[in-house]
Amino acid sequence: MVDQLIRQVGEKIFPCLGFSPTELLWQRLARVVHQEARRVGAASVEEFLQRAVRGERAVLEAICQALTINETYFFREPKHFDALRQLLPELAKQQQPVRMLSAGCSSGEEPYSLAMTAHEVLGPLGNAFEVLGVDFDGEALERARGGCYRQWSFRDQGLERARPHLEQRGELWCVRDVIRGRVRFEQVNLIERVPPGPFAVIFCRNTLMYFTSEHRESIVRRFVEALLPGGILVIGSAETLDRIPAELERVTVAGAYLYRKREHVVPVAGTEPAETVRVLLVSSSPVSRVGIRQALRQLPGVELAGEVRSVEEARARLEDDGSAVVLLDALEDSAVLERAALLQGWPLVAIVGPGVAVPRGLPSLVVSDLVPGAVRRLAPELGETLRQARVRPLGRLRGEGNGTGLLLRRSVASGTLAGANGRTGTGALGEPLRRVAERLLLIGSSTGGPAVVADLIARLPAGLGLGVLVVQHMPPNFTRSFAERLSRVGRYAAREAEDGELVVADTVLVAPGGRNVLLTRGGRVQVVPPDRSDIYVPNVNRAFASAARAGLAPRTMAVILTGMGDDGAIGMAELAAAGAYTVVQRPEEAVVAGMIEAALARGAVQKVLATADIPSEVVRWAQRGVMATRG
């Protein structure tokens, strides 16, 4: 009955909020309902839900406000504020006072950070400014108007940057009146309206991702209309716009990517606008992907249509949507060129390092120095190569020095069989070549996690004696395809975990959607139904805690990545107390930092790492040697 009522409440409020009803959002709604029912002293969760279904305004507002995301702190993503410092003097010449909008401002840390930056830059110049913060959550806005915050709101560089504009009152840090006087707050539902402009600056970071694609498009359209010509729109570093309006151009300032409203958008008479080149990037290297993305962003008329990790994934994507040019990254793994023949018939361009032999007939761009910024410097040449390739689909390829019309393939070592991704598979009698995992890598993640997990697995070398368990919040029927994706991108066999199986080396087990996974003292997996109290399924806390209670902690590394909510924090604390090595992704690099920040708040995290540094840390940890005998 409760599940049915939750479904009815979600169907009532999600359209009002404009949220896309993903499985993770349904899980969050269930948690919020239980929390709010306890908070208001309802007789039962069912009674609380029935009041919501009847349309009691106070109950619906409480659920909506608790459901909105309030992940924020002062000067989050500092590079955006560095860019703002550079742009403000010029913007002040176009508008007085300079008006700035913080859309989805939550409890106020972002608008106050905008005001502090403007005060430091424009104050000495004698220029005025004002900041408007808007949010749907009325309670968060009341906290914002109070202007006082605890230490947690100033993590990373926050306190260092904000300190001149604060005064301490006991355990609280309060924004000085000179800053508070420049900031006002207003309750606004962005799917209904955007405050009237013009604004010189609009910040809307890590907010658009929660809306449906239709609502995202309409909100961005309203932002464009509210922006001053030459004004800037800033979204989260982990976000992208589905379609970039013609009025906006993507620019780089102080290392940050922003959108600037063009001064004029006037088509040339008698001409048609140039057709956009859509690019599908194929790359197994997170580092290369960053550089290639930066290069593509510089190119007018070029749109990144998507990213995949393997040629096989690219072929599957192209069979559904064949309108993109494939950009094959061979900078760190030139062996990927051997599989380029799978893409015959589609436009293809390769990016290679110096001295790499490229099959005849394959357009390529040589990056002479594999250093940061090298690909970006070759952006114009890359753009021209992509445009030429679009009108010339890839024909028959020939290997260097052979006239067979086929690419040369690597030989497989005698005595082993290789799968499609080159991994060793089974022995002569068809029995799996299994070795009990000497060390365990446990990964917990939620919103934004699949891409980060795939990057991590793709960069792990085999032969570490490492078994991996991934607990990703994901509904049934999705985890199997996720495991197949992990198997394609890396050197590890990957599959959904099955009850009773042994955790073996060079293998990734993915917790099945709709079920929980536990580890036993013997290093085996138990797949069990979720408890009624489990808000998140698969549940990270239960998996982590089971490893601690099974005595596996001394040979375990636990990693928490991007994710909504607080799942994993309790389990990681148990693992740390039992001797495990505990690591989290840097919060500012997460799509949503809730799980990371919950783990940090419990004090059980031994190291905070940049996303790109986690795989090498896993390797260093695993190579220290086995710290415990097998279970």
mmCIF file of C-alpha atoms in Angstrom, residues 243-525:
data_model
loop_
_atom_site.group_PDB
_atom_site.id
_atom_site.type_symbol
_atom_site.label_atom_id
_atom_site.label_comp_id
_atom_site.label_asym_id
_atom_site.label_seq_id
_atom_site.Cartn_x
_atom_site.Cartn_y
_atom_site.Cartn_z
ATOM 1 C CA ARG A 243 21.244 21.923 -27.683
ATOM 2 C CA ILE A 244 23.285 25.118 -27.637
ATOM 3 C CA PRO A 245 21.038 27.996 -28.739
ATOM 4 C CA ALA A 246 22.354 29.969 -31.710
ATOM 5 C CA GLU A 247 22.578 33.075 -29.498
ATOM 6 C CA LEU A 248 25.176 31.424 -27.241
ATOM 7 C CA GLU A 249 28.819 30.702 -27.939
ATOM 8 C CA ARG A 250 31.003 28.529 -25.760
ATOM 9 C CA VAL A 251 34.092 30.305 -24.472
ATOM 10 C CA THR A 252 36.971 29.497 -22.136
ATOM 11 C CA VAL A 253 37.929 31.997 -19.442
ATOM 12 C CA ALA A 254 40.470 31.268 -16.682
ATOM 13 C CA GLY A 255 40.227 27.566 -17.479
ATOM 14 C CA ALA A 256 36.436 27.493 -17.108
ATOM 15 C CA TYR A 257 33.923 26.767 -19.867
ATOM 16 C CA LEU A 258 31.124 29.342 -20.065
ATOM 17 C CA TYR A 259 28.420 30.365 -22.513
ATOM 18 C CA ARG A 260 28.430 33.966 -23.732
ATOM 19 C CA LYS A 261 25.460 35.568 -25.427
ATOM 20 C CA ARG A 262 26.495 36.817 -28.830
ATOM 21 C CA GLU A 263 26.234 40.538 -29.509
ATOM 22 C CA HIS A 264 24.468 39.885 -32.838
ATOM 23 C CA VAL A 265 23.062 36.771 -34.492
ATOM 24 C CA VAL A 266 22.405 37.900 -38.057
ATOM 25 C CA PRO A 267 22.440 35.333 -40.899
ATOM 26 C CA VAL A 268 24.189 36.389 -44.090
ATOM 27 C CA ALA A 269 21.602 37.185 -46.787
ATOM 28 C CA GLY A 270 21.205 34.522 -49.444
ATOM 29 C CA THR A 271 23.113 31.852 -47.519
ATOM 30 C CA GLU A 272 22.133 28.876 -45.406
ATOM 31 C CA PRO A 273 23.792 28.291 -42.037
ATOM 32 C CA ALA A 274 26.600 25.732 -42.189
ATOM 33 C CA GLU A 275 25.495 22.226 -41.201
ATOM 34 C CA THR A 276 26.701 21.195 -37.760
ATOM 35 C CA VAL A 277 29.307 18.422 -37.670
ATOM 36 C CA ARG A 278 28.231 15.912 -35.017
ATOM 37 C CA VAL A 279 31.137 13.972 -33.485
ATOM 38 C CA LEU A 280 31.075 10.625 -31.674
ATOM 39 C CA LEU A 281 34.265 10.323 -29.607
ATOM 40 C CA VAL A 282 35.754 6.851 -29.073
ATOM 41 C CA SER A 283 38.298 6.918 -26.264
ATOM 42 C CA SER A 284 39.271 4.641 -23.380
ATOM 43 C CA SER A 285 41.460 7.302 -21.733
ATOM 44 C CA PRO A 286 39.911 9.868 -19.348
ATOM 45 C CA VAL A 287 42.937 12.126 -19.786
ATOM 46 C CA SER A 288 42.742 12.123 -23.582
ATOM 47 C CA ARG A 289 39.007 12.705 -23.485
ATOM 48 C CA VAL A 290 39.461 15.939 -21.537
ATOM 49 C CA GLY A 291 41.935 17.331 -24.078
ATOM 50 C CA ILE A 292 39.814 16.294 -27.054
ATOM 51 C CA ARG A 293 36.667 17.787 -25.524
ATOM 52 C CA GLN A 294 38.531 21.074 -25.044
ATOM 53 C CA ALA A 295 39.569 21.062 -28.683
ATOM 54 C CA LEU A 296 36.063 20.316 -29.933
ATOM 55 C CA ARG A 297 34.581 23.090 -27.805
ATOM 56 C CA GLN A 298 36.714 25.632 -29.660
ATOM 57 C CA LEU A 299 35.279 24.659 -33.028
ATOM 58 C CA PRO A 300 32.248 26.548 -34.351
ATOM 59 C CA GLY A 301 29.725 24.292 -36.018
ATOM 60 C CA VAL A 302 31.013 21.170 -34.229
ATOM 61 C CA GLU A 303 28.872 19.346 -31.669
ATOM 62 C CA LEU A 304 29.983 16.478 -29.420
ATOM 63 C CA ALA A 305 27.147 14.005 -29.983
ATOM 64 C CA GLY A 306 28.400 11.462 -27.469
ATOM 65 C CA GLU A 307 31.306 9.480 -26.028
ATOM 66 C CA VAL A 308 31.925 5.731 -25.985
ATOM 67 C CA ARG A 309 34.882 3.670 -24.780
ATOM 68 C CA SER A 310 35.292 1.138 -27.586
ATOM 69 C CA VAL A 311 34.910 0.658 -31.319
ATOM 70 C CA GLU A 312 32.251 -1.974 -30.641
ATOM 71 C CA GLU A 313 30.181 0.531 -28.655
ATOM 72 C CA ALA A 314 30.624 3.073 -31.449
ATOM 73 C CA ARG A 315 29.328 0.626 -34.050
ATOM 74 C CA ALA A 316 26.245 -0.118 -31.949
ATOM 75 C CA ARG A 317 25.583 3.591 -31.536
ATOM 76 C CA LEU A 318 26.034 4.301 -35.245
ATOM 77 C CA GLU A 319 23.582 1.590 -36.232
ATOM 78 C CA ASP A 320 20.919 3.578 -34.364
ATOM 79 C CA ASP A 321 22.182 7.037 -35.335
ATOM 80 C CA GLY A 322 24.628 7.127 -38.217
ATOM 81 C CA SER A 323 24.818 10.895 -38.638
ATOM 82 C CA ALA A 324 28.013 11.455 -36.633
ATOM 83 C CA VAL A 325 31.684 11.510 -37.599
ATOM 84 C CA VAL A 326 33.626 9.030 -35.445
ATOM 85 C CA LEU A 327 36.711 10.490 -33.765
ATOM 86 C CA LEU A 328 38.963 7.603 -32.722
ATOM 87 C CA ASP A 329 41.443 8.372 -29.922
ATOM 88 C CA ALA A 330 44.607 6.310 -30.439
ATOM 89 C CA LEU A 331 46.934 8.560 -28.435
ATOM 90 C CA GLU A 332 47.486 6.212 -25.501
ATOM 91 C CA ASP A 333 46.331 2.968 -27.119
ATOM 92 C CA SER A 334 47.316 2.742 -30.784
ATOM 93 C CA ALA A 335 46.104 -0.883 -30.827
ATOM 94 C CA VAL A 336 42.563 0.464 -31.176
ATOM 95 C CA LEU A 337 43.425 1.169 -34.834
ATOM 96 C CA GLU A 338 43.340 -2.578 -35.436
ATOM 97 C CA ARG A 339 39.571 -2.559 -34.905
ATOM 98 C CA ALA A 340 38.842 0.490 -37.073
ATOM 99 C CA ALA A 341 37.745 -1.776 -39.920
ATOM 100 C CA LEU A 342 34.551 -2.436 -37.940
ATOM 101 C CA LEU A 343 33.518 1.125 -38.796
ATOM 102 C CA GLN A 344 33.762 0.863 -42.565
ATOM 103 C CA GLY A 345 31.003 2.832 -44.229
ATOM 104 C CA TRP A 346 30.938 5.570 -41.602
ATOM 105 C CA PRO A 347 33.028 8.789 -41.507
ATOM 106 C CA LEU A 348 36.074 8.237 -39.299
ATOM 107 C CA VAL A 349 39.066 10.301 -38.133
ATOM 108 C CA ALA A 350 41.870 9.044 -35.879
ATOM 109 C CA ILE A 351 44.044 11.046 -33.486
ATOM 110 C CA VAL A 352 47.455 9.407 -33.088
ATOM 111 C CA GLY A 353 50.798 10.038 -31.484
ATOM 112 C CA PRO A 354 54.089 10.488 -33.319
ATOM 113 C CA GLY A 355 55.462 7.490 -35.228
ATOM 114 C CA VAL A 356 52.206 5.496 -35.169
ATOM 115 C CA ALA A 357 51.490 3.584 -38.379
ATOM 116 C CA VAL A 358 47.991 4.454 -39.574
ATOM 117 C CA PRO A 359 46.174 2.148 -42.036
ATOM 118 C CA ARG A 360 46.035 3.609 -45.542
ATOM 119 C CA GLY A 361 42.724 5.280 -46.233
ATOM 120 C CA LEU A 362 42.134 6.365 -42.622
ATOM 121 C CA PRO A 363 42.153 10.189 -42.154
ATOM 122 C CA SER A 364 44.267 11.070 -39.128
ATOM 123 C CA LEU A 365 45.689 13.934 -37.131
ATOM 124 C CA VAL A 366 49.143 13.502 -35.546
ATOM 125 C CA VAL A 367 49.674 15.080 -32.121
ATOM 126 C CA SER A 368 53.423 15.495 -31.931
ATOM 127 C CA ASP A 369 53.707 16.166 -28.177
ATOM 128 C CA LEU A 370 51.553 14.223 -25.740
ATOM 129 C CA VAL A 371 51.359 17.066 -23.222
ATOM 130 C CA PRO A 372 48.399 19.012 -21.792
ATOM 131 C CA GLY A 373 46.952 21.386 -24.364
ATOM 132 C CA ALA A 374 48.590 19.705 -27.352
ATOM 133 C CA VAL A 375 45.300 18.525 -28.882
ATOM 134 C CA ARG A 376 43.665 21.880 -28.205
ATOM 135 C CA ARG A 377 46.379 23.704 -30.145
ATOM 136 C CA LEU A 378 45.545 21.590 -33.201
ATOM 137 C CA ALA A 379 41.815 22.373 -33.029
ATOM 138 C CA PRO A 380 41.618 24.165 -36.434
ATOM 139 C CA GLU A 381 43.261 21.249 -38.232
ATOM 140 C CA LEU A 382 40.991 18.829 -36.375
ATOM 141 C CA GLY A 383 37.901 20.772 -37.444
ATOM 142 C CA GLU A 384 38.896 20.741 -41.090
ATOM 143 C CA THR A 385 39.689 17.002 -40.996
ATOM 144 C CA LEU A 386 36.305 16.245 -39.418
ATOM 145 C CA ARG A 387 34.454 18.267 -42.075
ATOM 146 C CA GLN A 388 36.270 16.492 -44.886
ATOM 147 C CA ALA A 389 35.620 13.078 -43.345
ATOM 148 C CA ARG A 390 31.904 13.789 -43.084
ATOM 149 C CA VAL A 391 31.536 13.741 -46.857
ATOM 150 C CA ARG A 392 33.878 10.761 -47.326
ATOM 151 C CA PRO A 393 32.735 7.675 -45.365
ATOM 152 C CA LEU A 394 35.485 5.271 -44.439
ATOM 153 C CA GLY A 395 36.306 2.875 -47.243
ATOM 154 C CA ARG A 396 38.351 -0.289 -47.264
ATOM 155 C CA LEU A 397 41.380 -0.022 -44.973
ATOM 156 C CA ARG A 398 44.793 -1.510 -45.606
ATOM 157 C CA GLY A 399 47.465 -2.276 -43.056
ATOM 158 C CA GLU A 400 50.886 -0.754 -43.435
ATOM 159 C CA GLY A 401 52.919 -2.909 -45.774
ATOM 160 C CA ASN A 402 50.249 -5.518 -46.554
ATOM 161 C CA GLY A 403 47.843 -5.583 -49.432
ATOM 162 C CA THR A 404 45.229 -7.813 -47.924
ATOM 163 C CA GLY A 405 42.724 -5.063 -47.310
ATOM 164 C CA LEU A 406 42.539 -6.146 -43.641
ATOM 165 C CA LEU A 407 44.134 -4.680 -40.573
ATOM 166 C CA LEU A 408 46.915 -6.659 -38.913
ATOM 167 C CA ARG A 409 45.792 -8.334 -35.703
ATOM 168 C CA ARG A 410 47.808 -9.050 -32.585
ATOM 169 C CA SER A 411 48.628 -12.683 -32.057
ATOM 170 C CA VAL A 412 47.365 -14.406 -28.909
ATOM 171 C CA ALA A 413 49.907 -16.113 -26.677
ATOM 172 C CA SER A 414 49.996 -19.896 -26.979
ATOM 173 C CA GLY A 415 47.854 -21.756 -24.504
ATOM 174 C CA THR A 416 45.216 -19.068 -24.000
ATOM 175 C CA LEU A 417 42.050 -18.036 -25.696
ATOM 176 C CA ALA A 418 41.172 -14.378 -26.074
ATOM 177 C CA GLY A 419 37.821 -12.684 -26.041
ATOM 178 C CA ALA A 420 36.824 -9.773 -28.218
ATOM 179 C CA ASN A 421 38.535 -7.351 -25.909
ATOM 180 C CA GLY A 422 41.779 -9.307 -25.748
ATOM 181 C CA ARG A 423 41.263 -10.691 -22.221
ATOM 182 C CA THR A 424 42.262 -14.219 -21.402
ATOM 183 C CA GLY A 425 39.139 -16.343 -21.197
ATOM 184 C CA THR A 426 39.032 -20.123 -20.704
ATOM 185 C CA GLY A 427 41.509 -22.962 -20.784
ATOM 186 C CA ALA A 428 41.672 -25.955 -23.137
ATOM 187 C CA LEU A 429 38.784 -27.805 -21.511
ATOM 188 C CA GLY A 430 36.561 -24.728 -21.387
ATOM 189 C CA GLU A 431 36.922 -24.300 -17.612
ATOM 190 C CA PRO A 432 37.331 -20.689 -16.432
ATOM 191 C CA LEU A 433 40.861 -19.760 -15.425
ATOM 192 C CA ARG A 434 39.930 -18.590 -11.912
ATOM 193 C CA ARG A 435 42.174 -17.320 -9.142
ATOM 194 C CA VAL A 436 40.768 -16.262 -5.793
ATOM 195 C CA ALA A 437 41.038 -12.497 -5.357
ATOM 196 C CA GLU A 438 43.863 -11.577 -3.029
ATOM 197 C CA ARG A 439 42.554 -8.038 -2.604
ATOM 198 C CA LEU A 440 39.105 -6.489 -2.904
ATOM 199 C CA LEU A 441 38.096 -3.172 -4.447
ATOM 200 C CA LEU A 442 34.609 -2.082 -3.360
ATOM 201 C CA ILE A 443 33.004 0.800 -5.272
ATOM 202 C CA GLY A 444 29.816 2.611 -4.260
ATOM 203 C CA SER A 445 28.156 5.182 -6.534
ATOM 204 C CA SER A 446 24.852 6.655 -7.629
ATOM 205 C CA THR A 447 23.936 9.652 -9.809
ATOM 206 C CA GLY A 448 26.673 10.171 -12.408
ATOM 207 C CA GLY A 449 28.434 6.992 -11.326
ATOM 208 C CA PRO A 450 28.333 4.730 -14.422
ATOM 209 C CA ALA A 451 30.674 6.922 -16.485
ATOM 210 C CA VAL A 452 33.154 7.368 -13.614
ATOM 211 C CA VAL A 453 33.128 3.655 -12.777
ATOM 212 C CA ALA A 454 33.707 2.783 -16.440
ATOM 213 C CA ASP A 455 36.689 5.147 -16.587
ATOM 214 C CA LEU A 456 38.145 3.592 -13.444
ATOM 215 C CA ILE A 457 37.734 -0.002 -14.641
ATOM 216 C CA ALA A 458 39.110 0.862 -18.100
ATOM 217 C CA ARG A 459 42.381 2.051 -16.544
ATOM 218 C CA LEU A 460 43.008 -0.887 -14.187
ATOM 219 C CA PRO A 461 45.685 -3.345 -15.353
ATOM 220 C CA ALA A 462 45.081 -7.051 -14.954
ATOM 221 C CA GLY A 463 47.341 -9.207 -12.815
ATOM 222 C CA LEU A 464 46.930 -7.294 -9.545
ATOM 223 C CA GLY A 465 45.134 -10.193 -7.869
ATOM 224 C CA LEU A 466 42.214 -7.807 -7.548
ATOM 225 C CA GLY A 467 38.508 -8.652 -7.417
ATOM 226 C CA VAL A 468 36.073 -5.755 -7.811
ATOM 227 C CA LEU A 469 32.521 -5.337 -6.525
ATOM 228 C CA VAL A 470 30.526 -2.391 -7.885
ATOM 229 C CA VAL A 471 27.400 -1.293 -6.034
ATOM 230 C CA GLN A 472 25.710 1.248 -8.302
ATOM 231 C CA HIS A 473 22.218 2.553 -7.530
ATOM 232 C CA MET A 474 20.437 1.248 -10.592
ATOM 233 C CA PRO A 475 17.071 -0.411 -11.244
ATOM 234 C CA PRO A 476 16.571 -4.038 -12.415
ATOM 235 C CA ASN A 477 17.255 -4.764 -16.091
ATOM 236 C CA PHE A 478 19.897 -2.020 -16.277
ATOM 237 C CA THR A 479 22.750 -3.555 -14.269
ATOM 238 C CA ARG A 480 23.258 -6.382 -16.744
ATOM 239 C CA SER A 481 23.935 -3.987 -19.615
ATOM 240 C CA PHE A 482 26.097 -1.886 -17.274
ATOM 241 C CA ALA A 483 28.207 -4.977 -16.495
ATOM 242 C CA GLU A 484 28.501 -5.729 -20.212
ATOM 243 C CA ARG A 485 29.707 -2.189 -20.774
ATOM 244 C CA LEU A 486 32.389 -2.592 -18.085
ATOM 245 C CA SER A 487 33.488 -5.846 -19.698
ATOM 246 C CA ARG A 488 33.947 -4.098 -23.052
ATOM 247 C CA VAL A 489 35.936 -1.109 -21.828
ATOM 248 C CA GLY A 490 38.533 -2.768 -19.607
ATOM 249 C CA ARG A 491 40.779 -5.755 -19.091
ATOM 250 C CA TYR A 492 38.551 -7.334 -16.450
ATOM 251 C CA ALA A 493 35.728 -9.776 -17.069
ATOM 252 C CA ALA A 494 32.544 -8.144 -15.754
ATOM 253 C CA ARG A 495 29.085 -9.552 -15.019
ATOM 254 C CA GLU A 496 26.168 -9.290 -12.651
ATOM 255 C CA ALA A 497 26.936 -10.950 -9.309
ATOM 256 C CA GLU A 498 25.286 -14.329 -8.690
ATOM 257 C CA ASP A 499 24.433 -15.805 -5.327
ATOM 258 C CA GLY A 500 27.149 -18.083 -3.942
ATOM 259 C CA GLU A 501 29.891 -17.258 -6.437
ATOM 260 C CA LEU A 502 33.479 -16.656 -5.367
ATOM 261 C CA VAL A 503 35.096 -13.256 -5.861
ATOM 262 C CA VAL A 504 37.986 -13.982 -8.224
ATOM 263 C CA ALA A 505 40.908 -11.970 -9.544
ATOM 264 C CA ASP A 506 40.634 -9.828 -12.677
ATOM 265 C CA THR A 507 36.838 -9.849 -12.390
ATOM 266 C CA VAL A 508 34.236 -7.145 -11.788
ATOM 267 C CA LEU A 509 30.962 -8.146 -10.146
ATOM 268 C CA VAL A 510 28.072 -5.693 -10.401
ATOM 269 C CA ALA A 511 25.342 -5.800 -7.766
ATOM 270 C CA PRO A 512 22.081 -6.711 -9.564
ATOM 271 C CA GLY A 513 19.418 -4.027 -9.700
ATOM 272 C CA GLY A 514 16.661 -4.471 -7.141
ATOM 273 C CA ARG A 515 18.849 -6.722 -4.936
ATOM 274 C CA ASN A 516 21.517 -6.310 -2.287
ATOM 275 C CA VAL A 517 24.937 -7.959 -2.337
ATOM 276 C CA LEU A 518 26.777 -9.127 0.773
ATOM 277 C CA LEU A 519 30.263 -10.626 1.153
ATOM 278 C CA THR A 520 31.006 -13.641 3.342
ATOM 279 C CA ARG A 521 34.083 -14.644 5.309
ATOM 280 C CA GLY A 522 35.024 -17.114 2.583
ATOM 281 C CA GLY A 523 35.050 -14.383 -0.063
ATOM 282 C CA ARG A 524 31.775 -15.445 -1.609
ATOM 283 C CA VAL A 525 28.828 -13.332 -2.675
#
